Amino acid sequence: MQIGFVGLGRMGGNMTRRLAAGGHAVVAWDRNADAVRAAANAGVTGASSIDDLIAQLPAPRAIWVMVPAGDPTEDTVNSLATRLAAGDTVIDGGNTHFKDDVRRARTLAAHGIEYLDVGTSGGVWGLERGYCLMIGGAANAVDRLMPLFRTLAPPNGVLHCGPAGAGHFVKMIHNGIEYGLMQSYAEGFDILRNANSPSLPEDHRYTFDLAAIADVWRHGSVVSSWLLDLAALALREDPQLERFTGSVGDSGEGRWTVAAAIDEEVRADVLTTALFTRFRSRRDHTFAEKLLSALRAQFGGHAEPR
């Protein structure tokens, strides 16, 4: 299939490479000309502008938007809305708030343009492992573009979750849960690290190899997971996590998850605490927060906030 791509950042660039390797014809544009040239070297056709990208795609067009959430995505979708025609499809694969998806889908539908929201998980490892895709929007558009989604995803890694906004709602909760899982690992390893504290009786003190513990838990343990794999990798690379300050960022979905829980009057104690811990980390840092930063760097290439 043919697809246009706007945004060639940490995830977008790798996604175009995976699509091209899977036999799809990809035309891509990014404000960064170097990113476009790098994609072209991997079998992607570069475009010099959004207009050039659209001109290179036969109708009906499908254009995937993979730019930062908020104004960059809003501006890109609005720009496409004035240029595309009835029957075309806009796909937002970023971390958009689901309420914005509902609004955009309604606006584009007035012009006959389909809108799909695709929650995308896989981070910087997705090129090799594939991306878990959670899709919202009309079933006919999802079915038409399913060959693209199946190329991006590992086996059984695609789900049409429901109408507009449903994909990003599911991804929002996915990321909220991720906060809680990461916090659990971080706290547990912090307790292990402090097991030789002078406040303990001498015969109750232990000095543990945290990387070795993380590695053994990866094999047959009930707490094994990809996040634990990444924790083991981070601890092998930097046992004291010295390159991290422990100031932990949040990219929005955790806040939205807690807001959704409030709207639904659902308890979310762990997820809320995990979010608030990230706020506190920007004032006083612990080893647990260094591990949270290390995990975010491992799976998504996220840098610590200044």
mmCIF file of N, CA, C and O in Angstrom, residues 1 3-30 35 38-40 42-45 63-67 91-95 116-135 145 147-154 157-158 168 171:
data_model
loop_
_atom_site.group_PDB
_atom_site.id
_atom_site.type_symbol
_atom_site.label_atom_id
_atom_site.label_comp_id
_atom_site.label_asym_id
_atom_site.label_seq_id
_atom_site.Cartn_x
_atom_site.Cartn_y
_atom_site.Cartn_z
ATOM 1 N N MET A 1 0.838 -1.194 0.000
ATOM 2 C CA MET A 1 0.000 0.000 0.000
ATOM 3 C C MET A 1 0.875 1.247 0.000
ATOM 4 O O MET A 1 2.060 1.189 0.315
ATOM 5 N N ILE A 3 1.385 5.143 1.583
ATOM 6 C CA ILE A 3 1.023 5.966 2.729
ATOM 7 C C ILE A 3 1.960 7.158 2.820
ATOM 8 O O ILE A 3 3.150 7.065 2.498
ATOM 9 N N GLY A 4 1.410 8.286 3.255
ATOM 10 C CA GLY A 4 2.221 9.454 3.542
ATOM 11 C C GLY A 4 2.504 9.530 5.029
ATOM 12 O O GLY A 4 1.699 9.051 5.842
ATOM 13 N N PHE A 5 3.632 10.114 5.376
ATOM 14 C CA PHE A 5 4.028 10.216 6.785
ATOM 15 C C PHE A 5 4.532 11.614 7.063
ATOM 16 O O PHE A 5 5.411 12.114 6.362
ATOM 17 N N VAL A 6 3.969 12.256 8.097
ATOM 18 C CA VAL A 6 4.439 13.568 8.533
ATOM 19 C C VAL A 6 5.032 13.400 9.921
ATOM 20 O O VAL A 6 4.317 13.069 10.875
ATOM 21 N N GLY A 7 6.337 13.602 10.044
ATOM 22 C CA GLY A 7 7.011 13.449 11.327
ATOM 23 C C GLY A 7 7.962 12.270 11.313
ATOM 24 O O GLY A 7 7.535 11.113 11.191
ATOM 25 N N LEU A 8 9.252 12.557 11.409
ATOM 26 C CA LEU A 8 10.280 11.516 11.345
ATOM 27 C C LEU A 8 11.191 11.589 12.573
ATOM 28 O O LEU A 8 12.408 11.532 12.466
ATOM 29 N N GLY A 9 10.567 11.694 13.735
ATOM 30 C CA GLY A 9 11.320 11.750 14.980
ATOM 31 C C GLY A 9 11.724 10.372 15.454
ATOM 32 O O GLY A 9 11.895 9.441 14.662
ATOM 33 N N ARG A 10 11.860 10.210 16.791
ATOM 34 C CA ARG A 10 12.346 8.946 17.354
ATOM 35 C C ARG A 10 11.505 7.760 16.920
ATOM 36 O O ARG A 10 12.042 6.704 16.595
ATOM 37 N N MET A 11 10.191 7.919 16.916
ATOM 38 C CA MET A 11 9.330 6.810 16.519
ATOM 39 C C MET A 11 8.951 6.889 15.046
ATOM 40 O O MET A 11 8.961 5.879 14.341
ATOM 41 N N GLY A 12 8.602 8.059 14.563
ATOM 42 C CA GLY A 12 8.146 8.188 13.190
ATOM 43 C C GLY A 12 9.157 7.693 12.178
ATOM 44 O O GLY A 12 8.804 6.995 11.209
ATOM 45 N N GLY A 13 10.432 8.036 12.381
ATOM 46 C CA GLY A 13 11.460 7.596 11.450
ATOM 47 C C GLY A 13 11.548 6.084 11.374
ATOM 48 O O GLY A 13 11.615 5.504 10.277
ATOM 49 N N ASN A 14 11.534 5.431 12.526
ATOM 50 C CA ASN A 14 11.597 3.969 12.545
ATOM 51 C C ASN A 14 10.339 3.335 11.968
ATOM 52 O O ASN A 14 10.406 2.273 11.334
ATOM 53 N N MET A 15 9.202 3.953 12.174
ATOM 54 C CA MET A 15 7.961 3.400 11.624
ATOM 55 C C MET A 15 7.982 3.414 10.099
ATOM 56 O O MET A 15 7.552 2.458 9.448
ATOM 57 N N THR A 16 8.488 4.502 9.510
ATOM 58 C CA THR A 16 8.565 4.536 8.046
ATOM 59 C C THR A 16 9.528 3.473 7.539
ATOM 60 O O THR A 16 9.278 2.852 6.490
ATOM 61 N N ARG A 17 10.597 3.231 8.265
ATOM 62 C CA ARG A 17 11.544 2.197 7.849
ATOM 63 C C ARG A 17 10.898 0.815 7.905
ATOM 64 O O ARG A 17 11.105 -0.022 7.017
ATOM 65 N N ARG A 18 10.132 0.557 8.956
ATOM 66 C CA ARG A 18 9.474 -0.747 9.074
ATOM 67 C C ARG A 18 8.440 -0.939 7.963
ATOM 68 O O ARG A 18 8.312 -2.029 7.395
ATOM 69 N N LEU A 19 7.703 0.120 7.641
ATOM 70 C CA LEU A 19 6.724 0.030 6.562
ATOM 71 C C LEU A 19 7.401 -0.206 5.220
ATOM 72 O O LEU A 19 6.949 -1.037 4.416
ATOM 73 N N ALA A 20 8.487 0.534 4.963
ATOM 74 C CA ALA A 20 9.193 0.360 3.691
ATOM 75 C C ALA A 20 9.777 -1.046 3.584
ATOM 76 O O ALA A 20 9.695 -1.685 2.516
ATOM 77 N N ALA A 21 10.343 -1.545 4.686
ATOM 78 C CA ALA A 21 10.897 -2.895 4.673
ATOM 79 C C ALA A 21 9.812 -3.944 4.458
ATOM 80 O O ALA A 21 10.081 -5.033 3.939
ATOM 81 N N GLY A 22 8.576 -3.595 4.848
ATOM 82 C CA GLY A 22 7.450 -4.508 4.665
ATOM 83 C C GLY A 22 6.815 -4.430 3.289
ATOM 84 O O GLY A 22 5.795 -5.081 3.046
ATOM 85 N N GLY A 23 7.392 -3.638 2.392
ATOM 86 C CA GLY A 23 6.920 -3.597 1.023
ATOM 87 C C GLY A 23 5.952 -2.487 0.690
ATOM 88 O O GLY A 23 5.427 -2.435 -0.428
ATOM 89 N N HIS A 24 5.698 -1.570 1.629
ATOM 90 C CA HIS A 24 4.777 -0.467 1.371
ATOM 91 C C HIS A 24 5.529 0.727 0.777
ATOM 92 O O HIS A 24 6.724 0.921 1.034
ATOM 93 N N ALA A 25 4.826 1.508 -0.017
ATOM 94 C CA ALA A 25 5.406 2.710 -0.619
ATOM 95 C C ALA A 25 5.146 3.885 0.319
ATOM 96 O O ALA A 25 3.996 4.306 0.490
ATOM 97 N N VAL A 26 6.186 4.412 0.920
ATOM 98 C CA VAL A 26 6.062 5.456 1.940
ATOM 99 C C VAL A 26 6.643 6.765 1.405
ATOM 100 O O VAL A 26 7.780 6.795 0.931
ATOM 101 N N VAL A 27 5.850 7.824 1.497
ATOM 102 C CA VAL A 27 6.313 9.164 1.180
ATOM 103 C C VAL A 27 6.299 9.953 2.485
ATOM 104 O O VAL A 27 5.279 9.968 3.182
ATOM 105 N N ALA A 28 7.426 10.582 2.839
ATOM 106 C CA ALA A 28 7.522 11.195 4.164
ATOM 107 C C ALA A 28 8.073 12.608 4.093
ATOM 108 O O ALA A 28 8.903 12.932 3.238
ATOM 109 N N TRP A 29 7.588 13.428 5.035
ATOM 110 C CA TRP A 29 8.087 14.793 5.176
ATOM 111 C C TRP A 29 8.288 15.117 6.645
ATOM 112 O O TRP A 29 7.539 14.670 7.522
ATOM 113 N N ASP A 30 9.318 15.914 6.911
ATOM 114 C CA ASP A 30 9.589 16.417 8.249
ATOM 115 C C ASP A 30 10.214 17.797 8.085
ATOM 116 O O ASP A 30 10.865 18.071 7.062
ATOM 117 N N ALA A 35 16.413 14.555 8.564
ATOM 118 C CA ALA A 35 15.593 13.384 8.862
ATOM 119 C C ALA A 35 14.971 12.816 7.592
ATOM 120 O O ALA A 35 14.859 11.594 7.429
ATOM 121 N N ALA A 38 17.709 10.946 5.766
ATOM 122 C CA ALA A 38 17.998 9.670 6.418
ATOM 123 C C ALA A 38 16.931 8.632 6.078
ATOM 124 O O ALA A 38 17.243 7.460 5.834
ATOM 125 N N ALA A 39 15.667 9.053 6.049
ATOM 126 C CA ALA A 39 14.588 8.131 5.693
ATOM 127 C C ALA A 39 14.723 7.685 4.243
ATOM 128 O O ALA A 39 14.479 6.515 3.908
ATOM 129 N N ALA A 40 15.120 8.610 3.357
ATOM 130 C CA ALA A 40 15.278 8.268 1.938
ATOM 131 C C ALA A 40 16.346 7.194 1.756
ATOM 132 O O ALA A 40 16.237 6.333 0.881
ATOM 133 N N ALA A 42 16.774 4.794 3.605
ATOM 134 C CA ALA A 42 16.205 3.528 4.072
ATOM 135 C C ALA A 42 15.038 3.077 3.198
ATOM 136 O O ALA A 42 14.248 2.225 3.610
ATOM 137 N N GLY A 43 14.917 3.654 2.015
ATOM 138 C CA GLY A 43 13.879 3.203 1.090
ATOM 139 C C GLY A 43 12.595 3.989 1.114
ATOM 140 O O GLY A 43 11.616 3.608 0.471
ATOM 141 N N VAL A 44 12.583 5.103 1.847
ATOM 142 C CA VAL A 44 11.401 5.962 1.914
ATOM 143 C C VAL A 44 11.560 7.097 0.902
ATOM 144 O O VAL A 44 12.661 7.615 0.708
ATOM 145 N N THR A 45 10.467 7.481 0.253
ATOM 146 C CA THR A 45 10.505 8.600 -0.685
ATOM 147 C C THR A 45 10.335 9.900 0.083
ATOM 148 O O THR A 45 9.353 10.077 0.808
ATOM 149 N N ILE A 63 -2.617 9.548 5.246
ATOM 150 C CA ILE A 63 -1.446 10.266 5.763
ATOM 151 C C ILE A 63 -1.385 10.106 7.275
ATOM 152 O O ILE A 63 -2.339 10.434 7.992
ATOM 153 N N TRP A 64 -0.255 9.590 7.734
ATOM 154 C CA TRP A 64 -0.025 9.330 9.159
ATOM 155 C C TRP A 64 0.706 10.529 9.760
ATOM 156 O O TRP A 64 1.768 10.909 9.274
ATOM 157 N N VAL A 65 0.149 11.088 10.826
ATOM 158 C CA VAL A 65 0.755 12.227 11.521
ATOM 159 C C VAL A 65 1.444 11.709 12.776
ATOM 160 O O VAL A 65 0.801 11.110 13.648
ATOM 161 N N MET A 66 2.765 11.932 12.855
ATOM 162 C CA MET A 66 3.543 11.441 13.998
ATOM 163 C C MET A 66 4.411 12.577 14.519
ATOM 164 O O MET A 66 5.649 12.564 14.421
ATOM 165 N N VAL A 67 3.746 13.599 15.048
ATOM 166 C CA VAL A 67 4.435 14.770 15.588
ATOM 167 C C VAL A 67 4.003 14.942 17.046
ATOM 168 O O VAL A 67 3.055 14.291 17.495
ATOM 169 N N ILE A 91 -4.420 9.893 9.859
ATOM 170 C CA ILE A 91 -4.147 9.005 10.987
ATOM 171 C C ILE A 91 -3.273 9.760 11.986
ATOM 172 O O ILE A 91 -2.198 10.239 11.634
ATOM 173 N N ASP A 92 -3.731 9.867 13.214
ATOM 174 C CA ASP A 92 -2.924 10.494 14.267
ATOM 175 C C ASP A 92 -2.367 9.381 15.142
ATOM 176 O O ASP A 92 -3.090 8.737 15.896
ATOM 177 N N GLY A 93 -1.048 9.161 15.045
ATOM 178 C CA GLY A 93 -0.406 8.109 15.829
ATOM 179 C C GLY A 93 0.297 8.614 17.067
ATOM 180 O O GLY A 93 0.983 7.843 17.740
ATOM 181 N N GLY A 94 0.153 9.903 17.384
ATOM 182 C CA GLY A 94 0.809 10.465 18.565
ATOM 183 C C GLY A 94 0.020 10.222 19.830
ATOM 184 O O GLY A 94 -0.887 9.384 19.878
ATOM 185 N N ASN A 95 0.338 10.962 20.867
ATOM 186 C CA ASN A 95 -0.321 10.804 22.164
ATOM 187 C C ASN A 95 -1.339 11.928 22.385
ATOM 188 O O ASN A 95 -1.214 12.739 23.306
ATOM 189 N N LEU A 116 -8.534 8.583 11.886
ATOM 190 C CA LEU A 116 -8.256 7.467 12.776
ATOM 191 C C LEU A 116 -7.267 7.907 13.847
ATOM 192 O O LEU A 116 -6.268 8.569 13.537
ATOM 193 N N ASP A 117 -7.540 7.565 15.102
ATOM 194 C CA ASP A 117 -6.577 7.792 16.174
ATOM 195 C C ASP A 117 -5.950 6.449 16.524
ATOM 196 O O ASP A 117 -6.652 5.480 16.794
ATOM 197 N N VAL A 118 -4.626 6.409 16.485
ATOM 198 C CA VAL A 118 -3.912 5.144 16.690
ATOM 199 C C VAL A 118 -2.942 5.309 17.855
ATOM 200 O O VAL A 118 -1.878 5.925 17.705
ATOM 201 N N GLY A 119 -3.316 4.784 19.003
ATOM 202 C CA GLY A 119 -2.385 4.739 20.117
ATOM 203 C C GLY A 119 -1.252 3.793 19.766
ATOM 204 O O GLY A 119 -1.498 2.641 19.398
ATOM 205 N N THR A 120 -0.029 4.267 19.861
ATOM 206 C CA THR A 120 1.136 3.512 19.380
ATOM 207 C C THR A 120 2.123 3.307 20.516
ATOM 208 O O THR A 120 2.621 4.268 21.093
ATOM 209 N N SER A 121 2.407 2.051 20.840
ATOM 210 C CA SER A 121 3.360 1.729 21.893
ATOM 211 C C SER A 121 4.473 0.865 21.313
ATOM 212 O O SER A 121 4.220 -0.034 20.523
ATOM 213 N N GLY A 122 5.678 1.142 21.723
ATOM 214 C CA GLY A 122 6.814 0.371 21.231
ATOM 215 C C GLY A 122 8.108 1.132 21.352
ATOM 216 O O GLY A 122 9.187 0.550 21.345
ATOM 217 N N GLY A 123 7.988 2.455 21.452
ATOM 218 C CA GLY A 123 9.165 3.294 21.675
ATOM 219 C C GLY A 123 10.224 3.128 20.613
ATOM 220 O O GLY A 123 9.948 2.784 19.462
ATOM 221 N N VAL A 124 11.464 3.343 21.018
ATOM 222 C CA VAL A 124 12.577 3.302 20.069
ATOM 223 C C VAL A 124 12.923 1.877 19.653
ATOM 224 O O VAL A 124 13.738 1.673 18.753
ATOM 225 N N TRP A 125 12.305 0.881 20.308
ATOM 226 C CA TRP A 125 12.558 -0.518 19.964
ATOM 227 C C TRP A 125 11.586 -1.047 18.918
ATOM 228 O O TRP A 125 11.683 -2.196 18.486
ATOM 229 N N GLY A 126 10.616 -0.229 18.511
ATOM 230 C CA GLY A 126 9.559 -0.714 17.637
ATOM 231 C C GLY A 126 10.011 -1.159 16.265
ATOM 232 O O GLY A 126 9.383 -2.024 15.654
ATOM 233 N N LEU A 127 11.076 -0.576 15.745
ATOM 234 C CA LEU A 127 11.571 -0.984 14.422
ATOM 235 C C LEU A 127 11.842 -2.475 14.395
ATOM 236 O O LEU A 127 11.499 -3.172 13.431
ATOM 237 N N GLU A 128 12.435 -2.973 15.464
ATOM 238 C CA GLU A 128 12.770 -4.401 15.541
ATOM 239 C C GLU A 128 11.616 -5.233 16.083
ATOM 240 O O GLU A 128 11.288 -6.287 15.515
ATOM 241 N N ARG A 129 10.978 -4.777 17.144
ATOM 242 C CA ARG A 129 9.971 -5.577 17.845
ATOM 243 C C ARG A 129 8.574 -5.399 17.302
ATOM 244 O O ARG A 129 7.693 -6.238 17.509
ATOM 245 N N GLY A 130 8.326 -4.297 16.610
ATOM 246 C CA GLY A 130 6.973 -3.965 16.175
ATOM 247 C C GLY A 130 6.288 -3.056 17.181
ATOM 248 O O GLY A 130 6.761 -2.865 18.304
ATOM 249 N N TYR A 131 5.168 -2.496 16.776
ATOM 250 C CA TYR A 131 4.428 -1.534 17.589
ATOM 251 C C TYR A 131 3.050 -2.093 17.928
ATOM 252 O O TYR A 131 2.332 -2.586 17.041
ATOM 253 N N CYS A 132 2.679 -1.992 19.192
ATOM 254 C CA CYS A 132 1.318 -2.329 19.604
ATOM 255 C C CYS A 132 0.416 -1.160 19.215
ATOM 256 O O CYS A 132 0.680 -0.014 19.590
ATOM 257 N N LEU A 133 -0.643 -1.450 18.448
ATOM 258 C CA LEU A 133 -1.499 -0.398 17.902
ATOM 259 C C LEU A 133 -2.917 -0.530 18.436
ATOM 260 O O LEU A 133 -3.542 -1.591 18.333
ATOM 261 N N MET A 134 -3.436 0.563 18.991
ATOM 262 C CA MET A 134 -4.791 0.638 19.526
ATOM 263 C C MET A 134 -5.534 1.690 18.709
ATOM 264 O O MET A 134 -5.196 2.870 18.783
ATOM 265 N N ILE A 135 -6.548 1.279 17.947
ATOM 266 C CA ILE A 135 -7.103 2.129 16.902
ATOM 267 C C ILE A 135 -8.532 2.551 17.217
ATOM 268 O O ILE A 135 -9.363 1.734 17.608
ATOM 269 N N LEU A 145 -7.047 -0.021 5.747
ATOM 270 C CA LEU A 145 -5.639 0.239 6.022
ATOM 271 C C LEU A 145 -4.987 -0.840 6.889
ATOM 272 O O LEU A 145 -3.830 -0.706 7.280
ATOM 273 N N PRO A 147 -3.578 -3.667 6.215
ATOM 274 C CA PRO A 147 -2.244 -4.162 5.814
ATOM 275 C C PRO A 147 -1.104 -3.306 6.368
ATOM 276 O O PRO A 147 -0.043 -3.836 6.727
ATOM 277 N N LEU A 148 -1.302 -1.988 6.448
ATOM 278 C CA LEU A 148 -0.292 -1.114 7.031
ATOM 279 C C LEU A 148 -0.124 -1.404 8.521
ATOM 280 O O LEU A 148 1.001 -1.523 9.025
ATOM 281 N N PHE A 149 -1.249 -1.513 9.218
ATOM 282 C CA PHE A 149 -1.199 -1.747 10.659
ATOM 283 C C PHE A 149 -0.538 -3.089 10.978
ATOM 284 O O PHE A 149 0.249 -3.196 11.923
ATOM 285 N N ARG A 150 -0.828 -4.106 10.183
ATOM 286 C CA ARG A 150 -0.261 -5.430 10.452
ATOM 287 C C ARG A 150 1.247 -5.452 10.188
ATOM 288 O O ARG A 150 1.979 -6.214 10.843
ATOM 289 N N THR A 151 1.705 -4.640 9.259
ATOM 290 C CA THR A 151 3.146 -4.549 9.022
ATOM 291 C C THR A 151 3.846 -3.878 10.202
ATOM 292 O O THR A 151 4.937 -4.291 10.611
ATOM 293 N N LEU A 152 3.234 -2.856 10.751
ATOM 294 C CA LEU A 152 3.841 -2.144 11.873
ATOM 295 C C LEU A 152 3.832 -2.965 13.155
ATOM 296 O O LEU A 152 4.748 -2.851 13.981
ATOM 297 N N ALA A 153 2.816 -3.779 13.342
ATOM 298 C CA ALA A 153 2.619 -4.481 14.609
ATOM 299 C C ALA A 153 3.221 -5.883 14.581
ATOM 300 O O ALA A 153 3.363 -6.496 13.524
ATOM 301 N N PRO A 154 3.567 -6.418 15.759
ATOM 302 C CA PRO A 154 3.901 -7.840 15.847
ATOM 303 C C PRO A 154 2.609 -8.656 15.733
ATOM 304 O O PRO A 154 1.516 -8.080 15.734
ATOM 305 N N GLY A 157 -0.849 -7.779 17.505
ATOM 306 C CA GLY A 157 -0.546 -6.501 18.135
ATOM 307 C C GLY A 157 -1.395 -5.344 17.649
ATOM 308 O O GLY A 157 -1.022 -4.189 17.865
ATOM 309 N N VAL A 158 -2.546 -5.638 16.998
ATOM 310 C CA VAL A 158 -3.452 -4.589 16.499
ATOM 311 C C VAL A 158 -4.842 -4.828 17.054
ATOM 312 O O VAL A 158 -5.328 -5.956 17.051
ATOM 313 N N HIS A 168 -6.958 6.255 21.363
ATOM 314 C CA HIS A 168 -6.132 7.046 22.257
ATOM 315 C C HIS A 168 -6.594 6.940 23.714
ATOM 316 O O HIS A 168 -5.789 7.125 24.631
ATOM 317 N N LYS A 171 -4.845 3.818 24.825
ATOM 318 C CA LYS A 171 -3.406 4.102 24.976
ATOM 319 C C LYS A 171 -3.153 4.961 26.220
ATOM 320 O O LYS A 171 -2.145 4.794 26.914
#
